[in-house]
Tab-separated table of C-alpha atoms and ligand atoms in Angstrom:
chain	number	residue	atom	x	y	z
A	7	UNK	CA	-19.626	-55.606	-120.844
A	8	UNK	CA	-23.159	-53.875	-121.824
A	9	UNK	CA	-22.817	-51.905	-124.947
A	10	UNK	CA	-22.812	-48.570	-124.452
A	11	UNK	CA	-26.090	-47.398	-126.896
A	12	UNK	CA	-25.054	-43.934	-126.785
A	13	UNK	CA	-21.309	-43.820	-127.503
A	14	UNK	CA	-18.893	-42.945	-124.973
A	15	UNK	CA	-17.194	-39.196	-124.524
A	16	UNK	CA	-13.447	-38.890	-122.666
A	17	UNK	CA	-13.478	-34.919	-121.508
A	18	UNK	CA	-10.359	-33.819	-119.918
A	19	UNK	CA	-11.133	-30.700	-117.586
A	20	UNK	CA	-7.560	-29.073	-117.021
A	21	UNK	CA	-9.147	-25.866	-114.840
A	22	UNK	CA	-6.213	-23.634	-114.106
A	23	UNK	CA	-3.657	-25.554	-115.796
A	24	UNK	CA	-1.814	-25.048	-118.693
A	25	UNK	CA	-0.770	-22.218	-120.844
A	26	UNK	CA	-0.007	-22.033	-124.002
A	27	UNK	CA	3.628	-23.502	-123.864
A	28	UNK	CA	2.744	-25.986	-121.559
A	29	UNK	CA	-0.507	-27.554	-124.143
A	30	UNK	CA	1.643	-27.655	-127.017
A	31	UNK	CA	4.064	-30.136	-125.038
A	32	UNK	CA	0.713	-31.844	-123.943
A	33	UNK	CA	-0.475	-32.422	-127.327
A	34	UNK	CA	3.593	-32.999	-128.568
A	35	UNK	CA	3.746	-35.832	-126.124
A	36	UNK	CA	0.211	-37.586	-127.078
A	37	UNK	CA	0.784	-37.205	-130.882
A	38	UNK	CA	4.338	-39.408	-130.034
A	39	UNK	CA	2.608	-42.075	-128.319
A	40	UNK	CA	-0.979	-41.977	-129.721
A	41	UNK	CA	-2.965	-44.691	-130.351
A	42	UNK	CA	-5.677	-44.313	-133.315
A	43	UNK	CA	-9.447	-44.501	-131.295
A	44	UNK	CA	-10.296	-48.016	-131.552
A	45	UNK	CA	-14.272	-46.400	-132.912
A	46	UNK	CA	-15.799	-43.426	-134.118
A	47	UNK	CA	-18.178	-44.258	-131.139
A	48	UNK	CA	-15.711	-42.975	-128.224
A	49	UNK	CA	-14.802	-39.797	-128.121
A	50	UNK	CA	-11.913	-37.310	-126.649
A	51	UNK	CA	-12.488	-33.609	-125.568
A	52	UNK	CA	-10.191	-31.620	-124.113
A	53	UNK	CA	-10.642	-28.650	-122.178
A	54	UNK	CA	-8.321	-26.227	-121.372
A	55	UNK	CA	-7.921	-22.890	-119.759
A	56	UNK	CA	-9.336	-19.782	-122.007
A	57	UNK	CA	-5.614	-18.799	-122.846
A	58	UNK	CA	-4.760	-21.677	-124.060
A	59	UNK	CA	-8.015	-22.468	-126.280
A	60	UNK	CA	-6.800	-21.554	-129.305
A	61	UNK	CA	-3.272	-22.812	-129.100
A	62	UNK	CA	-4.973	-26.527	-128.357
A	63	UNK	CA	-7.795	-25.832	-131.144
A	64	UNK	CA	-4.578	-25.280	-134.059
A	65	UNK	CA	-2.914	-28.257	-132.715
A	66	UNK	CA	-6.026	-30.600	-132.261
A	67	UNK	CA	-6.209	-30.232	-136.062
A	68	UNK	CA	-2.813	-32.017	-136.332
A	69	UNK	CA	-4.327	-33.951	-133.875
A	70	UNK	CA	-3.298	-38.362	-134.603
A	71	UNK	CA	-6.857	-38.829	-132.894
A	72	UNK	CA	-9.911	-36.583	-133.444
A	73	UNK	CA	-10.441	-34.668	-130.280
A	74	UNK	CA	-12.962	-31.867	-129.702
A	75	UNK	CA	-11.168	-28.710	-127.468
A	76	UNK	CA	-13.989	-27.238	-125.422
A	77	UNK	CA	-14.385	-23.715	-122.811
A	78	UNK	CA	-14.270	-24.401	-119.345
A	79	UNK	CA	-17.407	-21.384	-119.590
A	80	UNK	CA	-19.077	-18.752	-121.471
A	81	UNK	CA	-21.051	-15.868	-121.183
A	82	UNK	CA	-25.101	-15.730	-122.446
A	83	UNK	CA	-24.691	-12.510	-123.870
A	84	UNK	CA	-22.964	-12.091	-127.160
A	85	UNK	CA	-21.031	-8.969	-125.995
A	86	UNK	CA	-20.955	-6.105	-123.733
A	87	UNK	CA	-19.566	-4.784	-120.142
A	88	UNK	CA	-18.865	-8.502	-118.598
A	89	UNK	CA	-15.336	-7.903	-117.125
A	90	UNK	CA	-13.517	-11.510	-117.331
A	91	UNK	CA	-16.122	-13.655	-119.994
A	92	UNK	CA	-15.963	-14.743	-122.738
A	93	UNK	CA	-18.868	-14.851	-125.115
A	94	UNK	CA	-19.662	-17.621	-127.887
A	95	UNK	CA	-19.081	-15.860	-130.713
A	96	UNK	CA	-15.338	-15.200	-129.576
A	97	UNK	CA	-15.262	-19.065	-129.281
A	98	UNK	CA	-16.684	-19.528	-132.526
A	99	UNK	CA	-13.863	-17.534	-134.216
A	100	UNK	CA	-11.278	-19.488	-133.231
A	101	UNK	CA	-13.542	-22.994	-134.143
A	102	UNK	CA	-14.862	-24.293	-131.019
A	103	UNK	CA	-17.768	-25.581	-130.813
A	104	UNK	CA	-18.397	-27.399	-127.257
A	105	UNK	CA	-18.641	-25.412	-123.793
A	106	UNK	CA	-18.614	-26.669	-120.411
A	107	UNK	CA	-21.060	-24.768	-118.313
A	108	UNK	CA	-22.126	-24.800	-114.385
A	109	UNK	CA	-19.405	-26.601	-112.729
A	110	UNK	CA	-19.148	-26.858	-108.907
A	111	UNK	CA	-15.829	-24.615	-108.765
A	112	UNK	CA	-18.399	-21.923	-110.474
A	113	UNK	CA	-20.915	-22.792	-108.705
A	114	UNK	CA	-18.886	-22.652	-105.202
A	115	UNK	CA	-16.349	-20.050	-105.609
A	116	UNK	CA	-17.821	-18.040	-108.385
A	117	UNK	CA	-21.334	-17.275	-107.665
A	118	UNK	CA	-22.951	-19.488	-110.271
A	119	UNK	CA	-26.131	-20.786	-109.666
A	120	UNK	CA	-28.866	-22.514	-111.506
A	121	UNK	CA	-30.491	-19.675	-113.481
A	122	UNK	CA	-26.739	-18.588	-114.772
A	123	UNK	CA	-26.636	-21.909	-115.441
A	124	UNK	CA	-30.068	-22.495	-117.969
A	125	UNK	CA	-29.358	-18.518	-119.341
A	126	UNK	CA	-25.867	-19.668	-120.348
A	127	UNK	CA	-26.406	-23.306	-121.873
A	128	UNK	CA	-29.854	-21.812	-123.033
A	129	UNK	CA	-27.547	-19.253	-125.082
A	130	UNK	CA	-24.810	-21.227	-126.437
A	131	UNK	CA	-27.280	-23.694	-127.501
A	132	UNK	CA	-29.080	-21.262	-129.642
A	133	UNK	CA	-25.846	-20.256	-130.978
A	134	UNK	CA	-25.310	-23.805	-132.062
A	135	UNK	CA	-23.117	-24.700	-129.611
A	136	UNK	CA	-22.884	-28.359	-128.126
A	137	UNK	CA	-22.851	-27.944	-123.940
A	138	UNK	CA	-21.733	-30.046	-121.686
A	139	UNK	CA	-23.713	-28.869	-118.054
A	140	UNK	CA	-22.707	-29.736	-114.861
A	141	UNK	CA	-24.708	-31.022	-111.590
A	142	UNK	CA	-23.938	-32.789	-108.409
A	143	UNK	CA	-24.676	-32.707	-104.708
A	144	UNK	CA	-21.970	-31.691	-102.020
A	145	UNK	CA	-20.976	-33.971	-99.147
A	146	UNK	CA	-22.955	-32.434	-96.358
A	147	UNK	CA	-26.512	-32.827	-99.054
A	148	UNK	CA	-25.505	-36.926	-99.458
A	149	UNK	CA	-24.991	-37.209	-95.675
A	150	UNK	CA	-28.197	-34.970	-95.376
A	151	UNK	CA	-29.879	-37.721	-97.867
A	152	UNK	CA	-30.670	-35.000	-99.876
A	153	UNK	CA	-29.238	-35.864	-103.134
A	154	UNK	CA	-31.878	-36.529	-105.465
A	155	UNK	CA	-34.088	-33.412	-104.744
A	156	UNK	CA	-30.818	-31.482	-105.121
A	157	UNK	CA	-29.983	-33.211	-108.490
A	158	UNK	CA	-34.153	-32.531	-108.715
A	159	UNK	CA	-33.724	-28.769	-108.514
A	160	UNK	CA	-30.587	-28.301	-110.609
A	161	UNK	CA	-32.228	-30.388	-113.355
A	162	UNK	CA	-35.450	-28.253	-113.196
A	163	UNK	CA	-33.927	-24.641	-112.816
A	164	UNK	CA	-30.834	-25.184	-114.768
A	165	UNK	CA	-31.937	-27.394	-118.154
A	166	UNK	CA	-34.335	-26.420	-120.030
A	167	UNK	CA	-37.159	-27.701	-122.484
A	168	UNK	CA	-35.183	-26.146	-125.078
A	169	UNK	CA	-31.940	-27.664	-124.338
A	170	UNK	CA	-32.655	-31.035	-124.013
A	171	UNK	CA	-34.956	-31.236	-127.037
A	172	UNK	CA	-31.452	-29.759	-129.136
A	173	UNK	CA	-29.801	-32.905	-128.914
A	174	UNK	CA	-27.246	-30.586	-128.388
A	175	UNK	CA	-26.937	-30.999	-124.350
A	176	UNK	CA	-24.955	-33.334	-122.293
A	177	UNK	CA	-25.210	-33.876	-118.824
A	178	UNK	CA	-21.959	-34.243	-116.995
A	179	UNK	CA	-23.209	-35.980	-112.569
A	180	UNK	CA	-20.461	-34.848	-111.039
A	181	UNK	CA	-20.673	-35.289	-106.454
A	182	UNK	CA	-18.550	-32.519	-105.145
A	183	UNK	CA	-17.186	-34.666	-102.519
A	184	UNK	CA	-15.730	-37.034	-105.171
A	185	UNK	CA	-13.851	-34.147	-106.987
A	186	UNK	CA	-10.187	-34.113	-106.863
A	187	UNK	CA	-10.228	-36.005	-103.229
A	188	UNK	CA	-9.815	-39.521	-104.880
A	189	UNK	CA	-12.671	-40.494	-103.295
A	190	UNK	CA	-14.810	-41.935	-106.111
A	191	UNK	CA	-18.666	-42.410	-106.067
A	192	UNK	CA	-18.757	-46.534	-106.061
A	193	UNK	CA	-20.206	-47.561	-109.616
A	194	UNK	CA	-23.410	-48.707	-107.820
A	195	UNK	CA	-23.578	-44.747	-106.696
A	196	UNK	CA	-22.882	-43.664	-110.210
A	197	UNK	CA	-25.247	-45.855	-111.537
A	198	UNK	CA	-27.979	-44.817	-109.078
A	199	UNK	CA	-27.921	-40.996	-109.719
A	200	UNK	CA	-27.639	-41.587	-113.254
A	201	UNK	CA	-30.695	-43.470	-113.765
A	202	UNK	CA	-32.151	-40.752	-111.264
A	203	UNK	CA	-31.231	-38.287	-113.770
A	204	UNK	CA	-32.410	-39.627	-116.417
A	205	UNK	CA	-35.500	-41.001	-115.110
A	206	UNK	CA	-36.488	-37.364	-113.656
A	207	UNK	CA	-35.957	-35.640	-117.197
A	208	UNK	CA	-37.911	-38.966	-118.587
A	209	UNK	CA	-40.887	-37.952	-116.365
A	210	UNK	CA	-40.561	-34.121	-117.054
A	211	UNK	CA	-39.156	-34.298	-120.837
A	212	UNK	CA	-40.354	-37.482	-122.261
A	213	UNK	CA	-38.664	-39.938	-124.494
A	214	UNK	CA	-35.303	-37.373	-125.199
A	215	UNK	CA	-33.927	-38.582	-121.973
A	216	UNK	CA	-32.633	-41.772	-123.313
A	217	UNK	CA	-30.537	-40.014	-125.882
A	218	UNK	CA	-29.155	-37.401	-123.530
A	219	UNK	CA	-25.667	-38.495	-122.696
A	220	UNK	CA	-24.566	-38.418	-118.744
A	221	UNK	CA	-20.804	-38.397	-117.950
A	222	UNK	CA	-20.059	-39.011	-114.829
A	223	UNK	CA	-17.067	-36.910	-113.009
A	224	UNK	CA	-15.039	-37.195	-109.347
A	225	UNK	CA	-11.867	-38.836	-109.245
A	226	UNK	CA	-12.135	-40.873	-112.318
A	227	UNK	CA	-8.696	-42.874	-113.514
A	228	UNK	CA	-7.714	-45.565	-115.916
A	229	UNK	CA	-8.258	-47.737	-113.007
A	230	UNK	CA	-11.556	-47.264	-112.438
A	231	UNK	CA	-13.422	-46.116	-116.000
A	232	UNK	CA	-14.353	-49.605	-117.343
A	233	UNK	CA	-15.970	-50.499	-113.961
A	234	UNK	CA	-18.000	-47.254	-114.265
A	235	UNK	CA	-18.496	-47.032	-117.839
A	236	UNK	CA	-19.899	-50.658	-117.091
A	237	UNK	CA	-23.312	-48.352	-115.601
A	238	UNK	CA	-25.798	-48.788	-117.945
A	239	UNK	CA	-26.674	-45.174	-117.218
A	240	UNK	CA	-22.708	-44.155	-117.122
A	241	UNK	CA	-22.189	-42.757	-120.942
A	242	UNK	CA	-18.502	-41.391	-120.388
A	243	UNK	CA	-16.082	-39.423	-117.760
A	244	UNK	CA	-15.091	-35.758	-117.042
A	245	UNK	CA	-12.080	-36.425	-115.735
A	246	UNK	CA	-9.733	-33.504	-114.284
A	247	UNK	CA	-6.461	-35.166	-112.750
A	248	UNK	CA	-6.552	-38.008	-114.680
A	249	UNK	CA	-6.552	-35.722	-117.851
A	250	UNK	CA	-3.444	-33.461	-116.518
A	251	UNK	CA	-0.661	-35.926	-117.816
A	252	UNK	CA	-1.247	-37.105	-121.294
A	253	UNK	CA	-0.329	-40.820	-120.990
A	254	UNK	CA	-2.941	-41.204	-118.395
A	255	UNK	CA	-5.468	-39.507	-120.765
A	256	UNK	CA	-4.404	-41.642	-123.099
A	257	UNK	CA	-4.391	-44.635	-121.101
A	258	UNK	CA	-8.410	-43.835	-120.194
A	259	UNK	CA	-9.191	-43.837	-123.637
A	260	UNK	CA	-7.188	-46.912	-124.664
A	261	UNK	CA	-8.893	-48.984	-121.630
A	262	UNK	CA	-12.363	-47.546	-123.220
A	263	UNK	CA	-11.414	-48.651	-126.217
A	264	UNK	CA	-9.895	-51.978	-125.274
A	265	UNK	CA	-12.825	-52.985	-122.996
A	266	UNK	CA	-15.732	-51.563	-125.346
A	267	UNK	CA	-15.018	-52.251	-128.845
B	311	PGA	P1	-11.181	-34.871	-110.772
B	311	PGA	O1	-12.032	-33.629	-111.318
B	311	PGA	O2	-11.178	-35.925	-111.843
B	311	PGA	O3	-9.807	-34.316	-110.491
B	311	PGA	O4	-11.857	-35.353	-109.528
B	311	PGA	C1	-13.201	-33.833	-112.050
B	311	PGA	C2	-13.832	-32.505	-112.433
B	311	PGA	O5	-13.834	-31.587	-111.619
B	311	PGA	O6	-14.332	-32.339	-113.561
């Protein structure tokens, strides 16, 4: 297996899953049967639902395992009239540090495009938050062979010069059609929008782009990680399902660990 030069990060997206009661018998049931991580180099996030955030930050610190709890999203201004946000300094009170920003459920059900995008990352970045920002093409833009200028456009409008030069960004390829349908991108898809991705922010950014890590998301399971994380361009998984029960979280990290150091 190729070494994987820039570590490897585990996040667990719950979405609309999980409230309070419910995470602490998450985290009860992977303290009882958690390994220690096999090297400081792979690393577990968590993200759960806003209600639940600070519940899973208290018990994260109990935690057998360092793991990093993350927001599924969060607001570019620091306060004010924005009905249903949250804004980073909330997130900071109760320790968090990490936000996921710009996935395709936002972007699809919730009006997010790529400007909200950039103005939110472009934010919690300042505010010394680490993001982790979401892109990927639907079905009907693959079939339409439209992929990389897609991937092109979100990468332009949504990161910024800013961003990437934080080392503070991390790029999470996830195809819509590959989310929650089992249908997983084949590594040799993976692979190729990766090194797209990285490649395009290589031409436009320069020599950051090898140190920006890209997770790749859509159906990922302990089945199928090593043979993606096997991508040279593959530097971890956002993995929803897969992250729902905690032995099959665990097991993905295990097999990372197992097959990687
Ligand atoms: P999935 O979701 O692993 O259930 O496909 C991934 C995601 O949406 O982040």
């Amino acid at each position: 297996m190729p070494p994987k030069v820039r570590g490897v990060l585990i996040a667990g997206n719950w979405k609309m899953n999980y409230g309070p009661k419910e995470t602490e018998a998450y985290f009860r049931a992977m303290a009882a049967q958690a390994p220690s991580l096999p090297s400081d180099k792979l690393r577990a996030c968590l993200i759960p639902p806003a209600v639940s955030l600070a519940t899973a930050q208290h018990l994260a610190s109990q935690n057998p395992f360092p793991i990093t709890i993350a927001a599924q999203n969060a607001h570019w201004e620091l306060k004010g009239a924005f009905t249903g946000e949250l804004s980073g300094p909330m997130l900071k009170e109760i320790g968090l540090s990490t936000v996921l920003i710009g996935h395709s459920e936002r972007r699809q059900f919730f009006g997010e495009t790529d400007e909200t995008v950039r103005k939110r990352a472009d934010s919690l970045i300042a505010q010394g938050f680490e993001v982790i920002l979401c892109i990927g093409e639907t079905r009907a833009e693959r079939e339409a062979h439209q992929t990389e200028a897609v991937l092109r456009r979100q990468l332009d409008e949504g990161v910024s010069a800013a961003a990437l030069s934080s080392g503070k960004l991390i790029i999470a390829y996830e195809p819509v059609w590959a989310i929650g349908t089992g249908l997983t991108a084949t590594p040799g898809q993976a692979q190729e929008a990766h090194a797209f991705i990285r490649g395009h922010l290589k031409k436009t950014h320069g020599a950051i782009a090898d140190k920006i890590v890209i997770l790749y998301g859509g159906s990922v399971t302990p089945e199928n990680i090593d043979s993606l994380l096997a991508c040279p361009d593959v530097d971890g998984g956002l993995v929803g399902g897969a992250s729902l029960k905690p032995e099959s979280f665990l097991a993905l990290l295990s097999k990372v660990g197992r097959t990687f150091w």
